[in-house]
PDB file of C-alpha atoms in Angstrom:
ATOM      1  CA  UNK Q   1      22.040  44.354  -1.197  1.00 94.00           C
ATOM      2  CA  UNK Q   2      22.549  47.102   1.847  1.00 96.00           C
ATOM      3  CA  UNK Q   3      25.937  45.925   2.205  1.00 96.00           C
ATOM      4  CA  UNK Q   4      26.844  45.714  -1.410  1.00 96.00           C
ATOM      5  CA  UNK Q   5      25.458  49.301  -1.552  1.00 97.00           C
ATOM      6  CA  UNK Q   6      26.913  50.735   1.381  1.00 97.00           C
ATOM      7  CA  UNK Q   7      30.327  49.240   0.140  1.00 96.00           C
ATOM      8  CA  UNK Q   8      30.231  50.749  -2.808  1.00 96.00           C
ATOM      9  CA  UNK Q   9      29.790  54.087  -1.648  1.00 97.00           C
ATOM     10  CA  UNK Q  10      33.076  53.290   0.945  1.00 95.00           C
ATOM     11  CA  UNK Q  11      30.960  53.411   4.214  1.00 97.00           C
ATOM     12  CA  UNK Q  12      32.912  50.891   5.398  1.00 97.00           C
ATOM     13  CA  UNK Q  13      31.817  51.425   9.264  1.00 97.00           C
ATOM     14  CA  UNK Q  14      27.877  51.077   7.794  1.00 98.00           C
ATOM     15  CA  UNK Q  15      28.787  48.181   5.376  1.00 97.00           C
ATOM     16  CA  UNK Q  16      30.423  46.407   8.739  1.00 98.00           C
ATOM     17  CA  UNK Q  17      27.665  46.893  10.987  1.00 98.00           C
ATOM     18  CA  UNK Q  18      24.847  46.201   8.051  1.00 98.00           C
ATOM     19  CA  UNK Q  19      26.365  42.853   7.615  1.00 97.00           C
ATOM     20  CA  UNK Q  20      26.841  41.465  10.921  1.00 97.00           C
ATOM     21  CA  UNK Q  21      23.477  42.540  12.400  1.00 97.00           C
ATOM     22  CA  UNK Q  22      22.437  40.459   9.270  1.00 97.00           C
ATOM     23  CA  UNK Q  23      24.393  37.184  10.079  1.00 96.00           C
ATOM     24  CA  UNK Q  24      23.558  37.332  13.121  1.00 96.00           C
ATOM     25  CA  UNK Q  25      20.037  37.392  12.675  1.00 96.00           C
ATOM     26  CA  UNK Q  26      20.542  33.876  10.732  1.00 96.00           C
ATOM     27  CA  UNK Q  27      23.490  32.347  11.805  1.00 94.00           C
ATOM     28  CA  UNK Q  28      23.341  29.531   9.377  1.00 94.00           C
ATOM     29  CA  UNK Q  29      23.556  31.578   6.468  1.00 95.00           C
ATOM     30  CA  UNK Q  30      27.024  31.424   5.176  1.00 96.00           C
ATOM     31  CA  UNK Q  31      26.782  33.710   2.652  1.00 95.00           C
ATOM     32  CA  UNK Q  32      25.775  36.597   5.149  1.00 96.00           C
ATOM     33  CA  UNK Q  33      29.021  35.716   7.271  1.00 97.00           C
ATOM     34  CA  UNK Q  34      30.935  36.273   4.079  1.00 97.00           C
ATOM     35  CA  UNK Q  35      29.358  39.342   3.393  1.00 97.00           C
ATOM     36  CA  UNK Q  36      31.158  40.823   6.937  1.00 98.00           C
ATOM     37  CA  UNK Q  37      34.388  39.745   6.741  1.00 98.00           C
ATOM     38  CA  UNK Q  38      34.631  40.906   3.381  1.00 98.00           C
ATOM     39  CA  UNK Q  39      33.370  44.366   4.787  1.00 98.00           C
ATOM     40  CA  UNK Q  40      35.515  44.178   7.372  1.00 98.00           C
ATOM     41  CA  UNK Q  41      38.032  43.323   4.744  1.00 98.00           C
ATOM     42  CA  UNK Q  42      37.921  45.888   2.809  1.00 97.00           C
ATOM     43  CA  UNK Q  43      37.691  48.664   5.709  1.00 97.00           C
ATOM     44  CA  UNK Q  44      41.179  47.571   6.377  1.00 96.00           C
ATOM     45  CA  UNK Q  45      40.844  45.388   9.491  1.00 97.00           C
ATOM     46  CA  UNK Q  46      42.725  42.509   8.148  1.00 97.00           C
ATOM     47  CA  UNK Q  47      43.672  40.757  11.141  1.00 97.00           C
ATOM     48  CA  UNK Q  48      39.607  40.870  12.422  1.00 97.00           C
ATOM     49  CA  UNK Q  49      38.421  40.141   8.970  1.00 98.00           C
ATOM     50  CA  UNK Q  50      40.584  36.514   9.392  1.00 97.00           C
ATOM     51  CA  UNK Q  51      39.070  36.176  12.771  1.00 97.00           C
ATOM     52  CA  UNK Q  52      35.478  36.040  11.314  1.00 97.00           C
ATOM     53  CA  UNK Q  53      36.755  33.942   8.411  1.00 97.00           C
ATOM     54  CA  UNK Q  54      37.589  31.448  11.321  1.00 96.00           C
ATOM     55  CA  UNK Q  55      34.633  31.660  12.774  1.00 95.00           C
ATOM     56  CA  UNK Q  56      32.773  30.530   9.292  1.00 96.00           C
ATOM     57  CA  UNK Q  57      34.662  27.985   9.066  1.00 95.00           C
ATOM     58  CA  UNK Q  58      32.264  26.261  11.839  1.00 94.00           C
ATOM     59  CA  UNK Q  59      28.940  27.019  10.285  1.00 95.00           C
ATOM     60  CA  UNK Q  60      26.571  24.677   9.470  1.00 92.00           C
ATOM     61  CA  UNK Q  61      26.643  25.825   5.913  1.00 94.00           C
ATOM     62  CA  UNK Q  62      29.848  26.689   5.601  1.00 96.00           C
ATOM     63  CA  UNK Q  63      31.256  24.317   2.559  1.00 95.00           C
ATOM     64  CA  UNK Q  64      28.816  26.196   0.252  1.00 93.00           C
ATOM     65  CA  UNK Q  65      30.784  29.567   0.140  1.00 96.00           C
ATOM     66  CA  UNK Q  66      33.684  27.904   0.918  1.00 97.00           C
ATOM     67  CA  UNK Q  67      35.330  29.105  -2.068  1.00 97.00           C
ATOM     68  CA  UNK Q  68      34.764  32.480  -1.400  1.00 97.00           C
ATOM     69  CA  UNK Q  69      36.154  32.767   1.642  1.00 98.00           C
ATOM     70  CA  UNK Q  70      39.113  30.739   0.683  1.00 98.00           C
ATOM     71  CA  UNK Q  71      39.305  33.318  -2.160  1.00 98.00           C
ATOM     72  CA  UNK Q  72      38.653  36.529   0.629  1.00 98.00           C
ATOM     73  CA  UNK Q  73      41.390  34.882   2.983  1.00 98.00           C
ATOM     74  CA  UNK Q  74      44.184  34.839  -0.214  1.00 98.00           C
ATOM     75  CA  UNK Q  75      43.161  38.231  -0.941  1.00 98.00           C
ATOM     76  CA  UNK Q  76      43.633  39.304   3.034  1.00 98.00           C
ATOM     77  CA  UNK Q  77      47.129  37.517   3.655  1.00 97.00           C
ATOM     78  CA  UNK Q  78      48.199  39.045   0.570  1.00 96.00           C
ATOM     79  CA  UNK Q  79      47.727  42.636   1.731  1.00 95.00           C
ATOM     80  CA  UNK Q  80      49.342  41.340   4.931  1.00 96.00           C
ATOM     81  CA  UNK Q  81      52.345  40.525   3.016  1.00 94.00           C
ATOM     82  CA  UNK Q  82      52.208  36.472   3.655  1.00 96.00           C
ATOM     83  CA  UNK Q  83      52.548  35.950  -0.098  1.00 96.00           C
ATOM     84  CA  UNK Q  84      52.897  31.873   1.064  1.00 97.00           C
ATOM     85  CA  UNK Q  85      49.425  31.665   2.530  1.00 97.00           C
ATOM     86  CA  UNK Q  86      47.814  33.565   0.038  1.00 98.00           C
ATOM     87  CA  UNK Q  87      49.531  31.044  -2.888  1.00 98.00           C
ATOM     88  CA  UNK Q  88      47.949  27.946  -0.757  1.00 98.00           C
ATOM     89  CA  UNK Q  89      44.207  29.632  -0.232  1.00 98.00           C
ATOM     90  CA  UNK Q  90      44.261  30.661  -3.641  1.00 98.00           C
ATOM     91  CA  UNK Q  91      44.834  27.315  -4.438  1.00 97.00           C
ATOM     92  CA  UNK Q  92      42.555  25.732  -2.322  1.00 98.00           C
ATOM     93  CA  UNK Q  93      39.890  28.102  -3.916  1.00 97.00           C
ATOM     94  CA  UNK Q  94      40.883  27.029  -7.549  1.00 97.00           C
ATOM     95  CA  UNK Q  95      40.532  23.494  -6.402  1.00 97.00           C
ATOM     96  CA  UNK Q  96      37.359  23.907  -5.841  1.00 96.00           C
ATOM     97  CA  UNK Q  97      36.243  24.993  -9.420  1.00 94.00           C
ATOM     98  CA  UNK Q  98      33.579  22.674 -11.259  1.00 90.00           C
ATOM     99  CA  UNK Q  99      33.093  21.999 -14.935  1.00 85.00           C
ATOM    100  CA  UNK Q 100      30.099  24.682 -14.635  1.00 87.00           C
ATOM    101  CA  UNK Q 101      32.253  27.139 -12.459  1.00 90.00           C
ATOM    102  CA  UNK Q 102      35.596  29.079 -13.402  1.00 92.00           C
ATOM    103  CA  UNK Q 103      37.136  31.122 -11.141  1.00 95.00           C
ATOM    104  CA  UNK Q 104      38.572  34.083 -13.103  1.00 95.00           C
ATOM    105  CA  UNK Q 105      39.356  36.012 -10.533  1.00 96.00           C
ATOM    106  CA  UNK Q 106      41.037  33.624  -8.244  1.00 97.00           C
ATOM    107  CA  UNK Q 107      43.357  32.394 -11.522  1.00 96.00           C
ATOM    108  CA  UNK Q 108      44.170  36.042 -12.153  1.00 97.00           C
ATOM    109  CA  UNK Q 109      45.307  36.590  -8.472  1.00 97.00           C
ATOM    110  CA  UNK Q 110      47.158  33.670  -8.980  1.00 98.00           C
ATOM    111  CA  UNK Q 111      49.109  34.708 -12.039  1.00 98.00           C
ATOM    112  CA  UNK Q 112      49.601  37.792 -10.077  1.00 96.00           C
ATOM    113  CA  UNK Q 113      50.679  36.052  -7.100  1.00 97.00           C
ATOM    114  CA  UNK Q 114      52.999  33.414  -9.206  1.00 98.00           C
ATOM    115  CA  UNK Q 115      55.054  36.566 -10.590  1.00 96.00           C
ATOM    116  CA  UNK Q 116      55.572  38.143  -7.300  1.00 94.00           C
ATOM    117  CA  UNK Q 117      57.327  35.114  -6.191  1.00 96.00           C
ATOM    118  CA  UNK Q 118      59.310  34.427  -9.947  1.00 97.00           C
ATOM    119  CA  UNK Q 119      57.091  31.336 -10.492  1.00 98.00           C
ATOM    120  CA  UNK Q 120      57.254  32.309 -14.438  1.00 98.00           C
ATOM    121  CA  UNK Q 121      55.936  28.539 -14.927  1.00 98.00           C
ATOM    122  CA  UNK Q 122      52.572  28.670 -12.933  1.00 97.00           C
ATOM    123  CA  UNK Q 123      51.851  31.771 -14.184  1.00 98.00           C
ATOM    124  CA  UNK Q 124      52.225  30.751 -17.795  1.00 98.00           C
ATOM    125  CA  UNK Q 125      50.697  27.897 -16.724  1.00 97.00           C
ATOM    126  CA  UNK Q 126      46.967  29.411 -15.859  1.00 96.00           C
ATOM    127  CA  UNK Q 127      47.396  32.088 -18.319  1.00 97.00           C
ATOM    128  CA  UNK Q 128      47.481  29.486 -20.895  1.00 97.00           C
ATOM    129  CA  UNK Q 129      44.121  27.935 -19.291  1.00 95.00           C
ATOM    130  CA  UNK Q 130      42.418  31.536 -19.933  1.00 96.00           C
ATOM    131  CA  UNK Q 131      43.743  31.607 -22.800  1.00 96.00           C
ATOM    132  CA  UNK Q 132      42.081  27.907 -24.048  1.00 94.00           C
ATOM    133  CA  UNK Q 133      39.036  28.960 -22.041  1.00 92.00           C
ATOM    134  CA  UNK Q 134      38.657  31.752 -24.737  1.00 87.00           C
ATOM    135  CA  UNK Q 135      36.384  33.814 -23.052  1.00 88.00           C
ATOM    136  CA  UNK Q 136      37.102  37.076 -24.952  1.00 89.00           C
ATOM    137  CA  UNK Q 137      37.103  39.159 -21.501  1.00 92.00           C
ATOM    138  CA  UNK Q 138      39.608  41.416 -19.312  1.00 93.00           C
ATOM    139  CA  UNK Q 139      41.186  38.453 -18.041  1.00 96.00           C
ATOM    140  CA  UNK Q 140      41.690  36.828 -21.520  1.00 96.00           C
ATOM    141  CA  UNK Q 141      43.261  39.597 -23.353  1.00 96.00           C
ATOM    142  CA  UNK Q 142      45.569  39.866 -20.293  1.00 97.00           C
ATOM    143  CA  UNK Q 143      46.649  36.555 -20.721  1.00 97.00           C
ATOM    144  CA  UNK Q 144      47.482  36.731 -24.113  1.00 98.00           C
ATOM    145  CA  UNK Q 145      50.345  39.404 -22.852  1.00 98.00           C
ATOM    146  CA  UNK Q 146      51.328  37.610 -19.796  1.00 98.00           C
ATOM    147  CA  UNK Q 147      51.926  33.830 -21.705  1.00 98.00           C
ATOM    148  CA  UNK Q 148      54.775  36.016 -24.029  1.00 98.00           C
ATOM    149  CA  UNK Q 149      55.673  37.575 -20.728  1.00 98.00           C
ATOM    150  CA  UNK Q 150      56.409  34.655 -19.092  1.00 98.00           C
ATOM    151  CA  UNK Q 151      58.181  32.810 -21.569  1.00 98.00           C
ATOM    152  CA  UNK Q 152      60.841  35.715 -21.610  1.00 98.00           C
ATOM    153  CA  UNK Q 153      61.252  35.315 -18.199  1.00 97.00           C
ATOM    154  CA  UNK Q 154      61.840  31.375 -19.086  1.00 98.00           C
ATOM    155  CA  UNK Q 155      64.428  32.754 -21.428  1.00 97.00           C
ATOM    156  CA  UNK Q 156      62.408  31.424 -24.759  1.00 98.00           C
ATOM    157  CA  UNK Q 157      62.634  34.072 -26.677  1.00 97.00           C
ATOM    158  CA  UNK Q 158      61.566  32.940 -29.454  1.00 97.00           C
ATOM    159  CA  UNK Q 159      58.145  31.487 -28.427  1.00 98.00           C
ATOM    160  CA  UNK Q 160      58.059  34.739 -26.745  1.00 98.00           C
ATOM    161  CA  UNK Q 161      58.503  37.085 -29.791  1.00 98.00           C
ATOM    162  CA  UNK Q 162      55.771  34.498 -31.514  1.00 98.00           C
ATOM    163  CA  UNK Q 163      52.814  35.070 -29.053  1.00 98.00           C
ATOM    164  CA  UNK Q 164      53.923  38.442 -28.517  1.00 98.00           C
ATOM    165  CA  UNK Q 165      52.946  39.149 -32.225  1.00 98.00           C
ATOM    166  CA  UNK Q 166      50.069  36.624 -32.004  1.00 98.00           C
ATOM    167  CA  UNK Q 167      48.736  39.175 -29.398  1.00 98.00           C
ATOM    168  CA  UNK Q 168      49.308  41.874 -31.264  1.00 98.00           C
ATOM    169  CA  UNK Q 169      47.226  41.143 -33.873  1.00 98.00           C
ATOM    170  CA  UNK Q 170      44.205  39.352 -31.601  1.00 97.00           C
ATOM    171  CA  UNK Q 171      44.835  43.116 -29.746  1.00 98.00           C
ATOM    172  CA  UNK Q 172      44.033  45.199 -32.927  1.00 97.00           C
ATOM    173  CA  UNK Q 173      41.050  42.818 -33.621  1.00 96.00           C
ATOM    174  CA  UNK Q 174      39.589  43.492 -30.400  1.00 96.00           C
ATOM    175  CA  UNK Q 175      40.029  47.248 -31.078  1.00 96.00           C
ATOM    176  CA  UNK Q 176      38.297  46.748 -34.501  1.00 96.00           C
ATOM    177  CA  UNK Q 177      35.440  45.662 -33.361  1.00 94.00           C
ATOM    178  CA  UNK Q 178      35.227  47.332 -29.594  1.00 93.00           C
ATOM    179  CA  UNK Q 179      37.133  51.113 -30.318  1.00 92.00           C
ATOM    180  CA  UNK Q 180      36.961  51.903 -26.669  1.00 90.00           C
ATOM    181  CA  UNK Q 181      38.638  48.688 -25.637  1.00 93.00           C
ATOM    182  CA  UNK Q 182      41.025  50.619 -24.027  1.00 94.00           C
ATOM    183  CA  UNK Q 183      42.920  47.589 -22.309  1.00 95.00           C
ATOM    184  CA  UNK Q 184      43.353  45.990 -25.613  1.00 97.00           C
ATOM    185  CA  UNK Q 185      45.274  48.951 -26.832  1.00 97.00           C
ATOM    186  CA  UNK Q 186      47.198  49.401 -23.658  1.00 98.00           C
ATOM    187  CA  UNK Q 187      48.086  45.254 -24.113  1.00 98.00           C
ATOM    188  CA  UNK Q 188      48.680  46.209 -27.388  1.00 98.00           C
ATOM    189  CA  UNK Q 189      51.488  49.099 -26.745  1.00 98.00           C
ATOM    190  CA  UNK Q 190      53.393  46.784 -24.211  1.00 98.00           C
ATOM    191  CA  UNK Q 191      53.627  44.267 -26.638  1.00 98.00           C
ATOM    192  CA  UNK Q 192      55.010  46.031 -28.816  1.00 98.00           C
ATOM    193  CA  UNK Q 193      57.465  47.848 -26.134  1.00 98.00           C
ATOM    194  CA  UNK Q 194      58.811  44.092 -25.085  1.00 97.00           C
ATOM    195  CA  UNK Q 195      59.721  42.952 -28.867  1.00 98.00           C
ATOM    196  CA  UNK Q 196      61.132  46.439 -29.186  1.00 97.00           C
ATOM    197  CA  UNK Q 197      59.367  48.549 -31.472  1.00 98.00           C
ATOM    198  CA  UNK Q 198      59.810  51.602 -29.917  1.00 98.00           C
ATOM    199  CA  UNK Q 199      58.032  54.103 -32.371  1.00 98.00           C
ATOM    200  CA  UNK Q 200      55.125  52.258 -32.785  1.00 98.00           C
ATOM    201  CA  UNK Q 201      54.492  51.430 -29.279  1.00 98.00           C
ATOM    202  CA  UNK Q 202      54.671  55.223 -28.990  1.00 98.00           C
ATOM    203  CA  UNK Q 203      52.389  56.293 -31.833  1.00 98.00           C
ATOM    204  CA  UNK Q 204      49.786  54.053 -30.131  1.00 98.00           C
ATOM    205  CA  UNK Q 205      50.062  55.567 -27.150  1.00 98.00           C
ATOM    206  CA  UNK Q 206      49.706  59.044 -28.908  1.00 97.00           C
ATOM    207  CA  UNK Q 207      46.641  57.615 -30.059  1.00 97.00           C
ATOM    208  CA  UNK Q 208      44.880  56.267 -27.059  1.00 97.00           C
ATOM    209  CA  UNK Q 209      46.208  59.236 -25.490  1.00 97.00           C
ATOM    210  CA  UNK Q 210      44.286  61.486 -27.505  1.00 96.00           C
ATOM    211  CA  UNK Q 211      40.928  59.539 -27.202  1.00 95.00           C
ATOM    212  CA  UNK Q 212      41.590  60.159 -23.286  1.00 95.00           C
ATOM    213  CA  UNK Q 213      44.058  61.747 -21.315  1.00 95.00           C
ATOM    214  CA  UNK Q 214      43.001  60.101 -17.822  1.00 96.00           C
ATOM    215  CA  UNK Q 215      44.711  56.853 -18.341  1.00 97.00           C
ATOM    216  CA  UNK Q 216      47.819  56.792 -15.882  1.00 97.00           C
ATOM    217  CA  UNK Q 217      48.961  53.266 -17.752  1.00 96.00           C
ATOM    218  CA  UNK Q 218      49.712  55.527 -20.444  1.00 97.00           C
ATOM    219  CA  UNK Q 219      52.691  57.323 -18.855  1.00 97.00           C
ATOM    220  CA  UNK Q 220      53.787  54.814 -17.224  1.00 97.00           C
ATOM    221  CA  UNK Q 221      54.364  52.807 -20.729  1.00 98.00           C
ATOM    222  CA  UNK Q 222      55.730  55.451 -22.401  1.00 98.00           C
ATOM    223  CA  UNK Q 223      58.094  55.904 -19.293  1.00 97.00           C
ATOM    224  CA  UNK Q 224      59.041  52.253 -19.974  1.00 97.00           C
ATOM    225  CA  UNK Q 225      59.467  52.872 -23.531  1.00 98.00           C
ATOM    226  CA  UNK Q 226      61.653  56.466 -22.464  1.00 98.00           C
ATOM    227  CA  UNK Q 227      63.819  54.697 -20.261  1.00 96.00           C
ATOM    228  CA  UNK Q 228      64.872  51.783 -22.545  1.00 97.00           C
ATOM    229  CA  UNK Q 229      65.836  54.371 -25.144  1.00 97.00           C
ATOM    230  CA  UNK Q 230      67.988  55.971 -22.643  1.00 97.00           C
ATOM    231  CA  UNK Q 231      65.747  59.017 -22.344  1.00 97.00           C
ATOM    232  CA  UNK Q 232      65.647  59.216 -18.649  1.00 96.00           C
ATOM    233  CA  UNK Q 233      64.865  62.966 -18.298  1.00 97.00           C
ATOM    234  CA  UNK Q 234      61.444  61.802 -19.990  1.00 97.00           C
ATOM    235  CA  UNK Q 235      60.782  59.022 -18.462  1.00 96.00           C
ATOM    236  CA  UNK Q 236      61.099  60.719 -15.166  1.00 95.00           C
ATOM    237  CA  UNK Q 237      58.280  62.912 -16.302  1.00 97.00           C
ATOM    238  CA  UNK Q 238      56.357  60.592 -18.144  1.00 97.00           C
ATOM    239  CA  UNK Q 239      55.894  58.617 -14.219  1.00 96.00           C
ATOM    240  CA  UNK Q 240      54.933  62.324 -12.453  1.00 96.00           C
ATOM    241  CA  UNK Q 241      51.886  62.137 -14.752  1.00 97.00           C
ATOM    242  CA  UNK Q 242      51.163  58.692 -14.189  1.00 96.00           C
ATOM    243  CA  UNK Q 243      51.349  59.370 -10.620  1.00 96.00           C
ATOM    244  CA  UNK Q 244      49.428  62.317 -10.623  1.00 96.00           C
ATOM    245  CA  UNK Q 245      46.271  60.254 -12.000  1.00 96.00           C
ATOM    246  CA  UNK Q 246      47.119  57.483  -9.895  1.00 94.00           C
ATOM    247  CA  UNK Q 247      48.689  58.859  -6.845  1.00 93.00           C
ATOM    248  CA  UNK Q 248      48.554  54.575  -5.632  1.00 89.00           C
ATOM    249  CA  UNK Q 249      50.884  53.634  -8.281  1.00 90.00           C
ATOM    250  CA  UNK Q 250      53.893  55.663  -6.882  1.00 87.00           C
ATOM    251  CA  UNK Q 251      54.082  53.070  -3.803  1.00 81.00           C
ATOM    252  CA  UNK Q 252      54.648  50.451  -6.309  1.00 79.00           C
ATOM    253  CA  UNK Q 253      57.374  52.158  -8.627  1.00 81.00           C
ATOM    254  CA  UNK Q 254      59.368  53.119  -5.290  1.00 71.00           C
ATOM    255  CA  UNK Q 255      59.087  49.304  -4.265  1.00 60.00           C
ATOM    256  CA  UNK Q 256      60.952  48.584  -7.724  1.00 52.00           C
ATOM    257  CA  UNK Q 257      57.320  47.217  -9.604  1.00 48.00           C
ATOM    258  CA  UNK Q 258      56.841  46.050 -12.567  1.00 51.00           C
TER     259      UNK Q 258
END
């Protein structure tokens, strides 16, 4: 609880030594040894953070939280750029899912890691499972955007413009009922941006604009919207906002993300 504290707070040098002074008080605890890598992790120290991944791997206890650290170690080679090796971990991870367990977070890396590659078809493939899992959460009503998505990229358009409407209206619904469901509404707006209307996707974002103005996402849909109108000046201006809430999404616009 320390650890999960400490990391919270971003005293990452604390977090570290917290957690190993607790695994190494009981070395067979697997869990613990999870706990420091994933503080050493997240302090940056990638390359030590796999080191004591390799080191779990010999504990007693190991094959318990073995899906966790398969999960860490696809979420370190990632930020090390070996999109390959994250893919297989995250796989391994998902493999090791029971009727009881579903691992939303390792899926949604995996959707994410599927489109960085322009593997439209495993992507679509475990948004879909979200999707029948129906759990009504983040990673649901993201899935109902990405399976449209995806089947643009697949070139069928017009299963595309289907779900991309279907999500629409599940979108508003969500809204209905939850009015500060602000991801539904930004899901919403880029739906409505990808089958093209323009003026509504803007009104919306008028509107969620005006119940807060600290959402970078925002600007950077109404950039998107700006720039496939041919209003580049705007759009331009529309991404200095976005940036200045977000100062971490200019690294990705510069790299050409989407």
């Amino acid at each position: 609880m320390k650890t999960a504290i400490l990391l919270e707070e971003k005293k990452y040098p604390e977090a570290i030594l917290c957690a190993k002074e607790a695994a190494e008080r009981f070395p067979d605890d697997a869990d613990l040894m999870y706990d420091y890598a994933n503080a050493t992790a997240l302090s940056g120290a990638y390359e030590q953070a796999l080191q004591i991944v390799s080191n779990a791997k010999q504990m007693k206890y190991f094959e318990d939280a073995k899906a966790r650290f398969c999960f860490l170690e696809s979420e370190i080679c990632a930020e090390l750029g070996n999109m390959d090796r994250a893919i297989e971990k995250c796989d391994e991870c998902i493999s090791l899912e029971t009727e009881q367990d579903f691992f939303s977070d390792a899926r949604f890396m995996r959707i994410n890691l599927a489109l960085t590659k322009n593997d439209f078809e495993s992507a679509l493939q475990h948004a879909e499972q979200f999707i029948e899992k129906g759990a009504r959460d983040s990673y649901y009503y993201a899935a109902l955007y990405f399976r449209p998505f995806c089947l643009s990229k697949l070139g069928k358009e017009e299963a595309a413009e289907k779900y991309y409407k279907e999500a629409i209206s599940l979108y508003r619904m969500a809204t209905l009922q939850n009015p500060e469901a602000f991801d539904a509404y930004l899901y919403r707006a880029m739906c409505l941006k990808e089958i093209r209307q323009y003026e509504e996707a803007l009104k919306l974002l008028e509107f969620i604009e005006n119940m807060s103005d600290q959402i970078a996402e925002v600007h950077t849909i109404r950039a998107d919207v700006y720039k496939l109108t041919g209003k580049e000046g705007l759009a331009k201006e529309e991404l200095e906002k976005a940036f200045q809430l977000k100062p971490e999404l200019k690294a990705v616009y510069s790299e050409g993300g989407e």
